PDB file of C-alpha atoms and ligand atoms in Angstrom:
ATOM      1  CA  MET A   1      92.155  88.886  71.777  1.00 57.00           C
ATOM      2  CA  LYS A   2      88.497  87.880  72.732  1.00 53.00           C
ATOM      3  CA  LYS A   3      85.848  88.520  70.165  1.00 52.00           C
ATOM      4  CA  MET A   4      82.564  89.921  71.589  1.00 49.00           C
ATOM      5  CA  THR A   5      79.605  87.423  71.351  1.00 41.00           C
ATOM      6  CA  ASP A   6      76.734  89.666  70.966  1.00 46.00           C
ATOM      7  CA  ILE A   7      78.114  91.985  68.260  1.00 51.00           C
ATOM      8  CA  SER A   8      80.603  90.289  65.760  1.00 62.00           C
ATOM      9  CA  LYS A   9      82.620  92.823  64.910  1.00 88.00           C
ATOM     10  CA  LEU A  10      82.959  94.168  68.364  1.00 93.00           C
ATOM     11  CA  LEU A  11      86.736  93.370  69.764  1.00 93.00           C
ATOM     12  CA  GLU A  12      87.761  93.058  73.196  1.00 93.00           C
ATOM     13  CA  ILE A  13      91.634  93.305  73.456  1.00 91.00           C
ATOM     14  CA  ASN A  14      94.106  92.491  76.232  1.00 88.00           C
ATOM     15  CA  GLN A  15      94.933  95.015  78.506  1.00 92.00           C
ATOM     16  CA  LEU A  16      98.313  94.938  80.162  1.00 94.00           C
ATOM     17  CA  GLY A  17      99.744  96.336  83.121  1.00 93.00           C
ATOM     18  CA  ASP A  18     101.096  96.548  86.546  1.00 94.00           C
ATOM     19  CA  GLU A  19     101.685  98.712  89.591  1.00 96.00           C
ATOM     20  CA  ARG A  20     102.820 101.558  86.913  1.00 97.00           C
ATOM     21  CA  GLY A  21      99.419 101.818  85.067  1.00 96.00           C
ATOM     22  CA  LEU A  22      97.717 100.158  82.261  1.00 95.00           C
ATOM     23  CA  LEU A  23      99.147  99.557  78.610  1.00 96.00           C
ATOM     24  CA  THR A  24      97.537  98.392  75.756  1.00 95.00           C
ATOM     25  CA  VAL A  25      98.880  97.143  72.370  1.00 95.00           C
ATOM     26  CA  ILE A  26      97.025  97.390  68.735  1.00 95.00           C
ATOM     27  CA  GLU A  27      99.157  95.324  66.071  1.00 93.00           C
ATOM     28  CA  GLU A  28      98.528  95.602  62.511  1.00 91.00           C
ATOM     29  CA  LYS A  29      96.854  91.744  60.864  1.00 85.00           C
ATOM     30  CA  THR A  30      97.076  90.728  65.136  1.00 88.00           C
ATOM     31  CA  THR A  31      94.326  93.101  66.364  1.00 91.00           C
ATOM     32  CA  ILE A  32      93.238  94.749  63.725  1.00 94.00           C
ATOM     33  CA  PRO A  33      92.528  92.894  60.353  1.00 92.00           C
ATOM     34  CA  PHE A  34      94.035  95.313  57.641  1.00 95.00           C
ATOM     35  CA  GLU A  35      96.946  97.592  56.720  1.00 96.00           C
ATOM     36  CA  ILE A  36      97.099 100.760  58.129  1.00 97.00           C
ATOM     37  CA  LYS A  37      97.554 103.611  55.917  1.00 98.00           C
ATOM     38  CA  ARG A  38      95.692 106.232  58.155  1.00 98.00           C
ATOM     39  CA  ILE A  39      95.034 107.469  61.916  1.00 98.00           C
ATOM     40  CA  PHE A  40      92.535 110.395  62.784  1.00 98.00           C
ATOM     41  CA  TYR A  41      91.090 110.612  65.823  1.00 98.00           C
ATOM     42  CA  ILE A  42      88.068 112.635  66.243  1.00 98.00           C
ATOM     43  CA  HIS A  43      87.677 114.918  69.844  1.00 98.00           C
ATOM     44  CA  GLY A  44      86.224 117.738  71.361  1.00 97.00           C
ATOM     45  CA  THR A  45      83.096 116.768  69.966  1.00 96.00           C
ATOM     46  CA  MET A  46      79.697 118.517  71.030  1.00 93.00           C
ATOM     47  CA  PRO A  47      77.443 115.793  73.316  1.00 89.00           C
ATOM     48  CA  ASN A  48      74.308 116.873  71.148  1.00 94.00           C
ATOM     49  CA  VAL A  49      76.493 116.206  67.829  1.00 97.00           C
ATOM     50  CA  ARG A  50      75.824 113.389  65.463  1.00 98.00           C
ATOM     51  CA  ARG A  51      78.441 112.657  62.857  1.00 98.00           C
ATOM     52  CA  GLY A  52      79.531 110.320  60.406  1.00 98.00           C
ATOM     53  CA  PHE A  53      76.514 109.709  58.020  1.00 98.00           C
ATOM     54  CA  HIS A  54      78.300 107.798  55.532  1.00 98.00           C
ATOM     55  CA  ALA A  55      79.799 104.007  54.344  1.00 97.00           C
ATOM     56  CA  HIS A  56      82.565 103.384  51.869  1.00 98.00           C
ATOM     57  CA  TYR A  57      83.286 101.706  49.145  1.00 98.00           C
ATOM     58  CA  LYS A  58      86.662 100.590  49.683  1.00 98.00           C
ATOM     59  CA  THR A  59      88.279 101.477  53.429  1.00 97.00           C
ATOM     60  CA  ARG A  60      87.694  99.935  56.525  1.00 96.00           C
ATOM     61  CA  GLN A  61      88.060 101.587  59.931  1.00 97.00           C
ATOM     62  CA  ALA A  62      88.710 100.615  63.774  1.00 97.00           C
ATOM     63  CA  LEU A  63      87.023 102.670  65.735  1.00 98.00           C
ATOM     64  CA  ILE A  64      88.282 102.765  69.296  1.00 98.00           C
ATOM     65  CA  CYS A  65      87.271 105.530  72.012  1.00 98.00           C
ATOM     66  CA  VAL A  66      90.871 105.698  73.709  1.00 98.00           C
ATOM     67  CA  SER A  67      89.672 107.983  75.997  1.00 98.00           C
ATOM     68  CA  GLY A  68      85.401 108.784  77.482  1.00 98.00           C
ATOM     69  CA  SER A  69      82.252 107.070  75.475  1.00 98.00           C
ATOM     70  CA  CYS A  70      80.611 107.279  72.629  1.00 98.00           C
ATOM     71  CA  LYS A  71      77.770 105.998  70.397  1.00 98.00           C
ATOM     72  CA  VAL A  72      78.172 104.552  67.066  1.00 97.00           C
ATOM     73  CA  TYR A  73      75.018 103.461  64.827  1.00 97.00           C
ATOM     74  CA  LEU A  74      75.478 100.928  62.422  1.00 96.00           C
ATOM     75  CA  ASP A  75      73.524 100.161  59.460  1.00 96.00           C
ATOM     76  CA  ASN A  76      75.028  96.930  56.941  1.00 94.00           C
ATOM     77  CA  THR A  77      71.453  97.480  55.125  1.00 95.00           C
ATOM     78  CA  LYS A  78      70.202  94.275  56.788  1.00 93.00           C
ATOM     79  CA  ARG A  79      70.975  94.849  59.982  1.00 92.00           C
ATOM     80  CA  LYS A  80      70.990  97.801  62.105  1.00 95.00           C
ATOM     81  CA  THR A  81      72.381  98.213  65.523  1.00 93.00           C
ATOM     82  CA  ASP A  82      74.070 100.964  68.089  1.00 96.00           C
ATOM     83  CA  VAL A  83      77.432 100.040  69.600  1.00 96.00           C
ATOM     84  CA  VAL A  84      78.541 101.569  73.120  1.00 97.00           C
ATOM     85  CA  LEU A  85      82.256 102.245  72.871  1.00 98.00           C
ATOM     86  CA  ASP A  86      83.609 103.251  76.085  1.00 98.00           C
ATOM     87  CA  SER A  87      86.670 101.635  77.004  1.00 97.00           C
ATOM     88  CA  PRO A  88      89.892 101.645  75.561  1.00 97.00           C
ATOM     89  CA  ILE A  89      89.834  98.529  74.682  1.00 96.00           C
ATOM     90  CA  LYS A  90      86.994  98.117  73.173  1.00 97.00           C
ATOM     91  CA  ILE A  91      87.617  98.180  68.964  1.00 97.00           C
ATOM     92  CA  LEU A  92      84.888  98.342  66.445  1.00 97.00           C
ATOM     93  CA  ILE A  93      85.614  97.332  62.786  1.00 96.00           C
ATOM     94  CA  LEU A  94      84.026  98.807  60.775  1.00 97.00           C
ATOM     95  CA  GLU A  95      83.704  97.209  56.837  1.00 96.00           C
ATOM     96  CA  PRO A  96      83.122  99.605  53.839  1.00 96.00           C
ATOM     97  CA  ASN A  97      79.398  98.653  53.934  1.00 96.00           C
ATOM     98  CA  ASP A  98      78.659  99.953  57.284  1.00 96.00           C
ATOM     99  CA  TRP A  99      77.039 102.933  56.858  1.00 97.00           C
ATOM    100  CA  HIS A 100      77.973 104.525  60.338  1.00 98.00           C
ATOM    101  CA  GLU A 101      76.951 108.197  62.673  1.00 98.00           C
ATOM    102  CA  MET A 102      78.817 108.660  65.664  1.00 98.00           C
ATOM    103  CA  TYR A 103      77.037 110.585  68.554  1.00 98.00           C
ATOM    104  CA  ASP A 104      76.344 110.362  72.544  1.00 98.00           C
ATOM    105  CA  PHE A 105      80.312 112.159  73.082  1.00 98.00           C
ATOM    106  CA  SER A 106      81.444 112.339  76.521  1.00 97.00           C
ATOM    107  CA  PRO A 107      82.954 115.838  77.007  1.00 96.00           C
ATOM    108  CA  ASN A 108      86.551 114.149  77.326  1.00 96.00           C
ATOM    109  CA  CYS A 109      85.818 111.623  74.506  1.00 98.00           C
ATOM    110  CA  VAL A 110      88.756 110.916  72.109  1.00 98.00           C
ATOM    111  CA  LEU A 111      87.925 108.755  69.544  1.00 98.00           C
ATOM    112  CA  LEU A 112      90.636 107.485  67.534  1.00 98.00           C
ATOM    113  CA  VAL A 113      89.657 105.698  64.141  1.00 98.00           C
ATOM    114  CA  LEU A 114      92.521 103.459  62.333  1.00 98.00           C
ATOM    115  CA  ALA A 115      91.930 103.217  58.708  1.00 98.00           C
ATOM    116  CA  SER A 116      92.854 100.391  55.773  1.00 97.00           C
ATOM    117  CA  HIS A 117      93.353 103.625  52.941  1.00 98.00           C
ATOM    118  CA  LEU A 118      94.354 107.051  52.474  1.00 98.00           C
ATOM    119  CA  TYR A 119      91.779 109.956  52.331  1.00 98.00           C
ATOM    120  CA  ASP A 120      90.127 109.654  49.052  1.00 98.00           C
ATOM    121  CA  ALA A 121      86.444 111.828  48.965  1.00 98.00           C
ATOM    122  CA  GLU A 122      85.726 110.196  46.200  1.00 98.00           C
ATOM    123  CA  ASP A 123      85.913 106.693  48.567  1.00 98.00           C
ATOM    124  CA  TYR A 124      82.896 107.752  50.470  1.00 98.00           C
ATOM    125  CA  ILE A 125      79.002 107.312  50.222  1.00 98.00           C
ATOM    126  CA  ARG A 126      77.434 110.255  51.936  1.00 98.00           C
ATOM    127  CA  ASP A 127      73.902 109.845  50.311  1.00 98.00           C
ATOM    128  CA  TYR A 128      72.094 107.144  51.951  1.00 98.00           C
ATOM    129  CA  GLU A 129      70.025 106.324  48.691  1.00 98.00           C
ATOM    130  CA  LYS A 130      72.960 105.512  47.086  1.00 98.00           C
ATOM    131  CA  PHE A 131      73.983 103.392  49.553  1.00 98.00           C
ATOM    132  CA  ILE A 132      71.276 101.410  49.468  1.00 98.00           C
ATOM    133  CA  GLU A 133      71.636 100.977  45.507  1.00 98.00           C
ATOM    134  CA  VAL A 134      75.191  99.909  46.135  1.00 98.00           C
ATOM    135  CA  TYR A 135      74.901  97.258  48.921  1.00 96.00           C
ATOM    136  CA  GLY A 136      71.011  96.741  49.265  1.00 95.00           C
ATOM    137  CA  SER A 137      69.931  93.118  47.656  1.00 76.00           C
TER     138      SER A 137
HETATM  139  P1  TYD B   1      84.391 114.361  58.451  1.00 68.56           P
HETATM  140  O1  TYD B   1      83.994 113.108  57.125  1.00 68.56           O
HETATM  141  O2  TYD B   1      82.926 115.207  57.471  1.00 68.56           O
HETATM  142  O3  TYD B   1      84.217 113.857  59.152  1.00 68.56           O
HETATM  143  P2  TYD B   1      82.619 112.847  59.936  1.00 68.56           P
HETATM  144  O4  TYD B   1      82.400 111.847  58.989  1.00 68.56           O
HETATM  145  O5  TYD B   1      83.401 112.267  61.471  1.00 68.56           O
HETATM  146  O6  TYD B   1      81.840 113.309  59.930  1.00 68.56           O
HETATM  147  O7  TYD B   1      85.503 114.707  58.015  1.00 68.56           O
HETATM  148  C1  TYD B   1      85.559 116.200  58.214  1.00 68.56           C
HETATM  149  C2  TYD B   1      86.757 117.100  57.645  1.00 68.56           C
HETATM  150  O8  TYD B   1      87.905 116.376  57.237  1.00 68.56           O
HETATM  151  C3  TYD B   1      86.318 116.585  56.010  1.00 68.56           C
HETATM  152  O9  TYD B   1      86.274 118.367  55.636  1.00 68.56           O
HETATM  153  C4  TYD B   1      87.189 116.040  55.526  1.00 68.56           C
HETATM  154  C5  TYD B   1      88.339 115.989  56.221  1.00 68.56           C
HETATM  155  N1  TYD B   1      88.931 114.966  56.520  1.00 68.56           N
HETATM  156  C6  TYD B   1      90.343 114.696  55.612  1.00 68.56           C
HETATM  157  O10 TYD B   1      90.958 115.467  55.301  1.00 68.56           O
HETATM  158  N2  TYD B   1      91.091 113.938  56.108  1.00 68.56           N
HETATM  159  C7  TYD B   1      90.522 112.671  56.573  1.00 68.56           C
HETATM  160  O11 TYD B   1      91.226 111.457  56.970  1.00 68.56           O
HETATM  161  C8  TYD B   1      89.457 112.807  57.475  1.00 68.56           C
HETATM  162  C9  TYD B   1      88.722 111.253  57.894  1.00 68.56           C
HETATM  163  C10 TYD B   1      88.573 113.744  57.105  1.00 68.56           C
END
């Protein structure tokens, strides 16, 4: 696994494969730096849709575009970045304090999300002012 240099949280994992096709492996702890408690995927999203608009108190996440592509806007109160997820070997690790918005979904996009905690609506910070209050310095 190689850490990409320009964006510290974007990892590139090894792609295995032979004449039969490709195979990519994700392992808890080895690839993903947390225990995986929940998996969900976002698909069938229209290209003009922007979603997310939240951060968390506890949940860490790993985002992988297993099909197609999308972009992710990140804001950790100190740095704002746009990341392109356009390959099934790219993994974007989101910390709880990463405000994130997903956009520019390709029609075939399947965005797989591995999460460190079970779903809990109370773990979401959906108000940007609250996000700055909690995480801004
Ligand atoms: P939402 O958080 O609005 O999606 P996004 O942040 O990508 O815009 O989630 C959509 C709906 O799905 C919302 O009613 C909450 C529900 N949901 C669950 O029940 N469990 C989950 O693990 C997730 C991620 C969402």
